[in-house]
XYZ file of C-alpha atoms in Angstrom:
483
model
C -10.781 24.040 19.191
C -10.858 27.792 20.083
C -7.060 27.866 19.820
C -6.976 26.586 16.268
C -9.759 28.983 15.306
C -7.717 31.891 16.637
C -4.687 30.680 14.702
C -6.714 30.375 11.524
C -8.045 33.893 11.908
C -4.519 35.188 12.394
C -2.959 33.274 9.513
C -5.757 33.132 6.954
C -7.804 36.309 7.416
C -5.248 38.961 8.356
C -3.586 38.815 4.920
C -6.816 39.849 3.188
C -6.090 43.524 3.788
C -2.577 43.108 2.455
C -3.794 41.375 -0.729
C -5.706 44.489 -1.671
C -2.480 46.493 -1.472
C -0.541 44.114 -3.715
C -1.746 41.994 -6.626
C -4.578 39.555 -7.177
C -3.781 36.308 -5.285
C -3.479 32.787 -6.680
C -3.349 28.852 -6.180
C -1.132 25.668 -6.066
C -0.906 21.973 -6.898
C -2.605 18.695 -6.004
C -1.524 17.514 -2.600
C -1.790 13.769 -2.161
C -0.172 12.944 -5.497
C 3.415 13.508 -6.620
C 2.765 15.811 -9.554
C 3.812 19.438 -9.310
C 2.676 22.505 -11.172
C 5.503 24.499 -12.761
C 6.198 27.919 -11.227
C 4.975 29.554 -14.438
C 2.627 28.585 -17.298
C 4.286 26.558 -20.039
C 5.276 28.715 -23.038
C 4.104 28.038 -26.547
C 5.858 25.275 -28.490
C 9.306 26.808 -29.105
C 9.808 25.388 -32.591
C 6.745 27.209 -33.921
C 8.116 30.698 -33.132
C 11.510 31.701 -34.551
C 13.228 35.057 -34.907
C 15.233 36.254 -37.910
C 17.465 38.529 -35.823
C 18.648 38.889 -32.237
C 16.577 42.044 -31.548
C 13.501 40.261 -32.884
C 14.178 37.318 -30.567
C 13.933 39.647 -27.562
C 11.080 41.716 -28.983
C 8.909 38.643 -29.554
C 9.883 36.984 -26.264
C 7.284 35.995 -23.688
C 6.762 37.280 -20.152
C 5.167 35.146 -17.438
C 4.242 36.219 -13.923
C 2.981 34.724 -10.697
C 1.548 36.098 -7.478
C 1.463 33.558 -4.655
C -0.104 33.806 -1.217
C 0.566 31.128 1.392
C -0.899 30.989 4.906
C -0.448 28.198 7.430
C -1.077 27.438 11.083
C 0.199 24.684 13.394
C -1.694 23.562 16.510
C 0.323 21.407 18.919
C -1.163 19.478 21.837
C -1.703 20.857 25.324
C 0.646 23.611 26.489
C 3.062 23.166 23.601
C 3.532 26.280 21.421
C 1.368 27.010 18.376
C 2.465 28.900 15.272
C 1.016 30.794 12.330
C 2.391 32.684 9.334
C 1.216 34.295 6.121
C 3.454 35.251 3.213
C 2.932 36.950 -0.126
C 5.271 36.647 -3.095
C 5.438 37.821 -6.695
C 7.786 37.025 -9.535
C 8.299 37.189 -13.273
C 10.331 35.420 -15.940
C 11.203 36.301 -19.531
C 12.223 33.933 -22.314
C 13.209 34.938 -25.831
C 11.969 33.108 -28.884
C 14.388 30.894 -30.772
C 17.180 32.513 -32.796
C 19.195 29.873 -34.661
C 18.143 27.482 -31.906
C 19.326 29.741 -29.065
C 17.131 31.122 -26.288
C 17.828 33.233 -23.214
C 15.757 33.120 -20.018
C 15.784 35.223 -16.858
C 13.537 35.340 -13.802
C 13.264 36.288 -10.149
C 10.915 36.242 -7.176
C 10.262 38.490 -4.159
C 8.307 37.749 -1.007
C 7.381 39.261 2.350
C 6.178 38.176 5.783
C 2.687 39.695 6.101
C 1.867 38.306 9.539
C 3.333 35.616 11.782
C 4.028 34.459 15.297
C 7.603 34.677 16.596
C 9.496 32.257 14.346
C 12.990 32.920 15.704
C 12.784 32.696 19.513
C 12.777 29.202 21.090
C 9.816 28.400 23.308
C 10.732 28.991 26.960
C 9.155 25.708 28.102
C 10.203 23.241 25.398
C 13.001 25.010 23.510
C 11.092 24.371 20.270
C 10.901 26.717 17.290
C 8.589 26.784 14.292
C 9.136 23.842 11.955
C 6.756 24.548 9.065
C 5.936 28.269 9.091
C 9.571 29.412 9.024
C 9.885 27.714 5.628
C 7.682 30.379 4.064
C 10.499 32.902 4.364
C 14.211 32.324 5.077
C 15.246 29.414 7.305
C 18.741 30.903 7.605
C 17.315 34.130 9.082
C 13.979 33.311 10.802
C 13.581 36.784 12.291
C 13.676 38.602 8.937
C 10.377 40.352 8.145
C 11.253 42.833 5.428
C 10.748 42.301 1.704
C 13.326 39.929 0.291
C 13.893 37.786 -2.771
C 16.400 36.247 -5.154
C 17.359 35.922 -8.800
C 16.181 32.473 -9.853
C 16.657 31.828 -13.567
C 19.434 32.969 -15.887
C 20.194 30.540 -18.682
C 21.240 30.079 -22.289
C 19.418 27.236 -24.049
C 20.116 25.596 -27.385
C 17.356 23.628 -29.112
C 18.003 21.070 -31.805
C 14.936 19.295 -33.145
C 13.319 17.839 -29.986
C 16.402 18.096 -27.757
C 17.736 20.882 -25.515
C 21.030 21.857 -23.898
C 20.711 24.415 -21.098
C 23.553 26.258 -19.356
C 22.989 28.371 -16.250
C 20.381 28.718 -13.512
C 17.224 26.755 -14.252
C 14.294 24.777 -12.879
C 14.872 21.006 -12.877
C 12.460 18.182 -12.112
C 13.801 14.669 -11.525
C 12.562 11.946 -9.141
C 14.916 12.891 -6.271
C 16.246 16.354 -7.099
C 13.174 18.491 -7.777
C 11.503 21.878 -7.103
C 9.589 20.639 -3.976
C 7.501 23.798 -4.402
C 5.439 23.482 -1.219
C 6.286 27.011 -0.028
C 6.439 30.436 -1.689
C 9.218 29.673 -4.188
C 10.759 26.345 -5.313
C 14.287 24.997 -5.739
C 16.484 26.000 -8.688
C 19.740 24.469 -9.898
C 22.844 25.862 -11.629
C 24.859 23.915 -14.169
C 24.669 22.184 -17.538
C 21.594 20.091 -18.407
C 20.949 18.001 -21.528
C 17.686 16.392 -22.640
C 17.671 14.207 -25.762
C 14.314 13.174 -27.261
C 15.397 11.910 -30.677
C 14.660 8.229 -30.022
C 11.025 7.059 -30.225
C 9.202 7.171 -26.860
C 12.516 7.770 -25.050
C 14.013 10.692 -23.125
C 17.679 10.749 -22.135
C 18.739 13.248 -19.470
C 22.185 14.143 -18.145
C 23.794 17.060 -16.362
C 26.387 18.413 -13.969
C 25.238 20.823 -11.257
C 27.533 23.153 -9.308
C 25.078 25.266 -7.297
C 21.534 25.444 -5.929
C 19.001 28.000 -4.768
C 17.253 26.082 -2.000
C 13.574 26.583 -1.241
C 13.020 28.746 1.864
C 16.365 30.540 1.436
C 17.396 33.751 -0.307
C 20.891 32.995 -1.645
C 22.535 30.737 -4.196
C 25.099 28.370 -2.734
C 27.510 25.617 -3.725
C 26.489 21.962 -3.713
C 28.325 21.312 -0.442
C 27.032 24.542 1.091
C 23.415 23.682 0.264
C 23.393 20.592 2.505
C 22.571 21.433 6.105
C 20.510 24.584 5.568
C 17.574 22.610 6.993
C 17.792 20.896 10.440
C 20.553 18.264 10.374
C 19.450 15.883 13.142
C 22.069 13.684 14.788
C 24.935 11.442 13.701
C 24.633 7.669 13.865
C 26.482 7.888 17.211
C 23.789 10.214 18.570
C 25.846 13.425 18.537
C 24.448 16.605 17.032
C 25.252 16.592 13.310
C 27.422 19.593 12.427
C 27.958 19.109 8.697
C 26.353 22.449 7.724
C 29.089 24.587 6.168
C 31.671 21.809 6.531
C 31.073 19.685 3.411
C 33.309 19.622 0.347
C 31.901 18.584 -3.019
C 32.708 19.588 -6.595
C 29.158 19.041 -7.782
C 26.386 16.598 -8.646
C 26.261 14.479 -11.785
C 22.832 13.181 -12.856
C 21.923 10.745 -15.633
C 18.500 9.339 -16.426
C 16.485 7.517 -19.059
C 12.696 7.376 -19.367
C 10.917 5.162 -21.886
C 7.338 4.440 -22.876
C 7.316 0.653 -23.256
C 3.688 0.332 -24.292
C 0.372 2.120 -24.273
C 0.152 1.834 -20.473
C 3.696 0.855 -19.446
C 6.576 3.206 -18.618
C 10.023 2.754 -17.095
C 12.673 5.133 -15.828
C 16.106 4.819 -14.236
C 18.259 7.560 -12.686
C 21.652 7.866 -11.042
C 22.854 10.742 -8.828
C 26.564 11.082 -8.138
C 27.254 13.721 -5.473
C 31.032 14.116 -5.437
C 32.562 13.169 -2.077
C 29.070 12.710 -0.587
C 27.060 9.768 -1.941
C 25.810 7.898 -4.985
C 22.083 7.168 -5.324
C 20.256 5.074 -7.925
C 16.501 5.050 -8.544
C 14.369 2.920 -10.877
C 10.612 2.793 -11.459
C 8.289 0.635 -13.550
C 4.573 1.386 -13.941
C 2.047 -0.657 -15.883
C -1.682 -0.345 -16.447
C -4.454 -2.408 -17.950
C -8.131 -1.959 -18.572
C -10.380 -3.413 -15.878
C -14.077 -3.018 -16.490
C -14.759 0.606 -17.291
C -11.643 1.775 -15.452
C -7.893 1.191 -15.378
C -5.785 -0.806 -12.964
C -2.273 0.516 -12.301
C 0.727 -1.269 -10.826
C 3.904 0.537 -9.801
C 7.240 -0.478 -8.310
C 10.254 1.622 -7.279
C 13.708 0.615 -6.094
C 16.302 2.898 -4.548
C 19.920 2.159 -3.587
C 22.572 4.485 -2.225
C 26.052 4.361 -0.750
C 28.580 6.796 0.657
C 31.210 8.247 -1.701
C 34.621 9.281 -0.396
C 34.583 10.657 3.133
C 30.900 11.536 3.032
C 31.788 15.215 2.799
C 34.284 15.477 5.660
C 36.834 13.098 7.297
C 35.467 14.050 10.737
C 32.403 11.783 11.387
C 30.548 14.560 13.230
C 31.062 16.905 10.260
C 30.292 14.325 7.540
C 26.909 14.029 5.807
C 27.086 10.268 5.301
C 29.217 7.761 7.214
C 31.849 5.906 5.131
C 30.658 2.444 4.106
C 26.985 3.231 4.734
C 24.406 1.935 2.270
C 20.620 1.853 2.100
C 17.927 0.079 0.101
C 14.285 1.100 -0.358
C 11.362 -0.500 -2.193
C 8.010 1.156 -2.833
C 4.952 -0.401 -4.503
C 1.530 0.779 -5.636
C -1.755 -0.809 -6.657
C -4.176 1.756 -8.036
C -7.502 1.959 -9.802
C -9.081 4.852 -11.684
C -12.604 5.012 -13.006
C -14.041 8.204 -14.361
C -13.646 10.991 -11.817
C -12.512 8.587 -9.070
C -8.989 7.387 -8.314
C -7.644 5.294 -5.441
C -4.407 3.525 -4.586
C -2.872 1.349 -1.899
C 0.852 1.973 -1.323
C 3.666 0.379 0.651
C 7.299 1.398 1.246
C 10.065 -0.577 2.928
C 13.445 0.919 3.832
C 15.814 -1.797 5.023
C 17.770 -1.757 8.265
C 21.128 -1.693 6.443
C 21.282 2.077 6.992
C 19.480 5.404 6.806
C 17.898 6.483 3.540
C 19.627 9.834 2.957
C 19.081 12.434 0.272
C 19.411 16.128 1.224
C 16.009 17.560 2.095
C 17.272 20.799 0.612
C 17.428 19.167 -2.855
C 13.899 17.794 -3.123
C 11.356 15.408 -1.699
C 11.416 11.657 -2.153
C 9.234 10.058 -4.853
C 8.027 7.071 -2.794
C 4.367 6.188 -3.318
C 3.583 6.517 0.406
C 4.698 10.177 0.491
C 2.215 12.600 2.055
C 3.046 16.329 2.121
C 4.420 17.774 5.392
C 6.426 14.709 6.372
C 9.150 12.578 4.816
C 10.856 9.212 5.122
C 14.335 10.640 4.509
C 16.752 10.125 7.383
C 15.395 6.761 8.492
C 16.203 3.070 8.075
C 14.111 0.076 9.070
C 10.876 1.757 7.904
C 7.533 0.147 7.085
C 5.014 2.585 5.623
C 1.533 1.957 4.211
C -0.819 4.602 2.812
C -4.141 4.793 1.009
C -4.650 7.736 -1.377
C -7.815 8.805 -3.165
C -9.108 11.608 -5.325
C -12.329 12.817 -6.956
C -12.790 15.445 -9.686
C -16.209 17.109 -9.604
C -17.841 16.951 -13.044
C -20.489 19.521 -12.080
C -17.839 21.964 -10.874
C -15.007 21.861 -13.432
C -11.662 22.617 -11.848
C -12.642 21.387 -8.367
C -10.839 18.315 -7.012
C -10.883 16.639 -3.610
C -8.013 14.443 -2.417
C -7.332 12.499 0.753
C -4.540 10.317 2.060
C -4.090 8.262 5.214
C -1.001 6.330 6.228
C 0.813 4.542 9.046
C 4.578 5.059 9.239
C 6.488 2.684 11.493
C 9.978 4.012 12.246
C 12.807 2.846 14.525
C 12.639 3.991 18.134
C 13.469 7.686 18.579
C 16.590 6.732 20.555
C 17.842 4.358 17.846
C 20.092 7.029 16.365
C 21.827 4.778 13.783
C 18.445 4.463 12.002
C 16.529 7.534 13.222
C 18.269 10.785 12.263
C 15.625 13.300 13.398
C 14.174 11.701 16.559
C 10.818 11.139 14.863
C 8.461 8.614 16.485
C 6.251 6.252 14.516
C 3.125 8.131 13.483
C -0.099 8.098 11.534
C -0.997 10.891 9.135
C -4.200 12.148 7.528
C -4.207 14.637 4.641
C -7.344 16.192 3.147
C -7.219 18.686 0.307
C -9.491 20.760 -1.937
C -8.047 22.406 -5.065
C -9.896 24.665 -7.474
C -8.911 26.291 -10.752
C -11.119 29.306 -11.342
C -12.721 29.682 -14.795
C -13.767 32.647 -16.924
C -12.635 36.104 -15.872
C -10.589 34.595 -13.013
C -8.676 32.178 -15.255
C -5.156 31.756 -13.925
C -6.324 31.915 -10.299
C -6.050 28.612 -8.457
C -6.563 27.803 -4.798
C -5.861 24.973 -2.400
C -6.908 24.219 1.163
C -4.902 21.465 2.859
C -5.503 19.981 6.307
C -2.954 17.651 7.946
C -3.205 15.651 11.156
C -0.343 13.587 12.580
C -0.930 11.231 15.501
C 1.591 9.370 17.642
C 2.169 5.628 17.239
C 5.649 5.256 18.754
C 7.109 5.905 22.198
C 8.166 9.521 22.850
C 9.287 8.948 26.468
C 7.306 12.031 27.479
C 9.961 14.320 25.983
C 8.841 17.450 24.137
C 11.649 17.201 21.551
C 10.036 14.038 20.188
C 6.521 15.515 20.117
C 6.401 19.253 19.317
C 5.728 19.841 15.607
C 6.053 16.077 15.022
C 3.015 14.202 16.391
C -0.384 14.896 17.973
C -0.653 18.076 15.919
C -2.843 19.765 13.297
C -1.635 21.810 10.334
C -3.798 23.963 8.036
C -2.562 25.468 4.741
C -4.265 27.924 2.397
C -2.504 28.620 -0.909
C -3.529 30.960 -3.714
C -1.666 31.321 -7.026
C -2.373 33.738 -9.804
C -0.497 33.028 -13.043
C -0.480 35.485 -15.912
C-alpha cells in the first residue's frame, strides 16, 4: 500500500502547482457505460441563427474551449515496475453561424507532460514499458516532454433542413469508429460525412474517410498509416506483427441506419469497409418495457467481419488481417432502471472462427461487457460476463457513482491464432465517481476512476503476460473545464 500512495502523491498532487500557472481545470465522462461526452459543449440549434452575409457569419460565430487535466498511476505486483503520469491540455474551436446553409469550423488542442515516471526506457528486469500512462502524450515519441499539440478540426458543413454534409477534419461517433476520448484528446477523422434525418424517427449516415488523427498521437495520418501506432501484438503464427507502416488502403467507407421503432425500441445497423483491410458489420436492437415503477431493458448486438484483399499487405507478417479470416461476436444485455438506480447483466461471446479485429487506433468496441482500460479486440474464443451498476445522488445533483465487475475468459496466452496480445484470462473491477459542479463552477466536471485487474488464466510465470495486464491497480483522476 505505501507504494501506491507514493504513486498517487506523484501523479495526483504534483500537478496542483502547475494548474495555478495555467487555467482552471476540468472533468470527464461516465466510466462504466458506453456514452461519451463531446470534446466541447454542443452549440445552439444551428437553424435558429443565420447570417445575412459572410462577414456576419464569422462575426456571430461561437467559440468553445476546454482545459483538461488527467493524472494516472499504475501499481503492478511485487518487483514489477510501477508508473505514474500527469498531463494538462487546453484547446479551442470556432464555428460560424449558418450562411445559406454553409458553416465553417476550426479547432486545435495543445498538451504537456507535467510530471511522469520514465515512459520511454524499458524496465531492466522485465523489459516492460508503460502501457497506460504513455497514452496521455504521444505513443510514437514516449520520451517527449515539451508542449505539443495538433490541429484537430477544419471543415466545411452544409445544412439542409435536418440533414448535414461535412467535408474535412471532424469528430465522428459511430459504434466502432469513435472518439474513444479516455485520454487528453480524442480521435478525429478526415473525409466526407453525410447525415440524413428527413425520414421520421430515422437517421441515415454514410461517409468516406481518408485520414485520421489518432488519440495519443500528434500527427494526422492516412488510413493505412494509422493502423499499428498502438502495440501490434503477434501474427496468428506467433511472429511479431510488423504491419505498422506497411499497410496500403485507399480509405474507409461507412454506412449506417438508426431507427426508433417504438417508444422504447431502437435498432441500428452499420457497415465498415476498410479498403484492402477488412469489412465489418454491426447491428444492435434494444427494447424496453415498464416493470413496476422502473423500466426493464433488453439489448442484443451482432458483429461479423472478414478480411478484404490481402489484409493490407501480401506478406503475412506485414498484413493486418490474414486472408480468409472471419469472426463473429454476439453481445447481450438485461438491464433495469428505477429512479436513481440502474443495473445490468451483460454477456459477450466471440466465436473461435477467428480473432475479432478492429484497429484500436480507430475506437473502442461497443460490446455491453466493455469496461474502460481493457478491450476484447484481438481475441477469438472469448466468453465475457459483466455486471454494471450506477446511482445518481438526488441530494447532491451532479454526483454519480458507477461500478462494474466482470470475468473475461480468453484463449491461452500461447494460443496465438486466437490471442493477439498475449493477454491471460482476467477479472476486472471498475469503480467511478463523477461530479458536475454547479453555480459559479459550472462547466467544471471531475471523475475519479479506480481499476483492478486480477489473473484468471495461466501466465507461465512470464512477466510479459503479467506486467500491466493482470494483478495490477490503476487510478485515474480527470478534470475538465468547458467554457
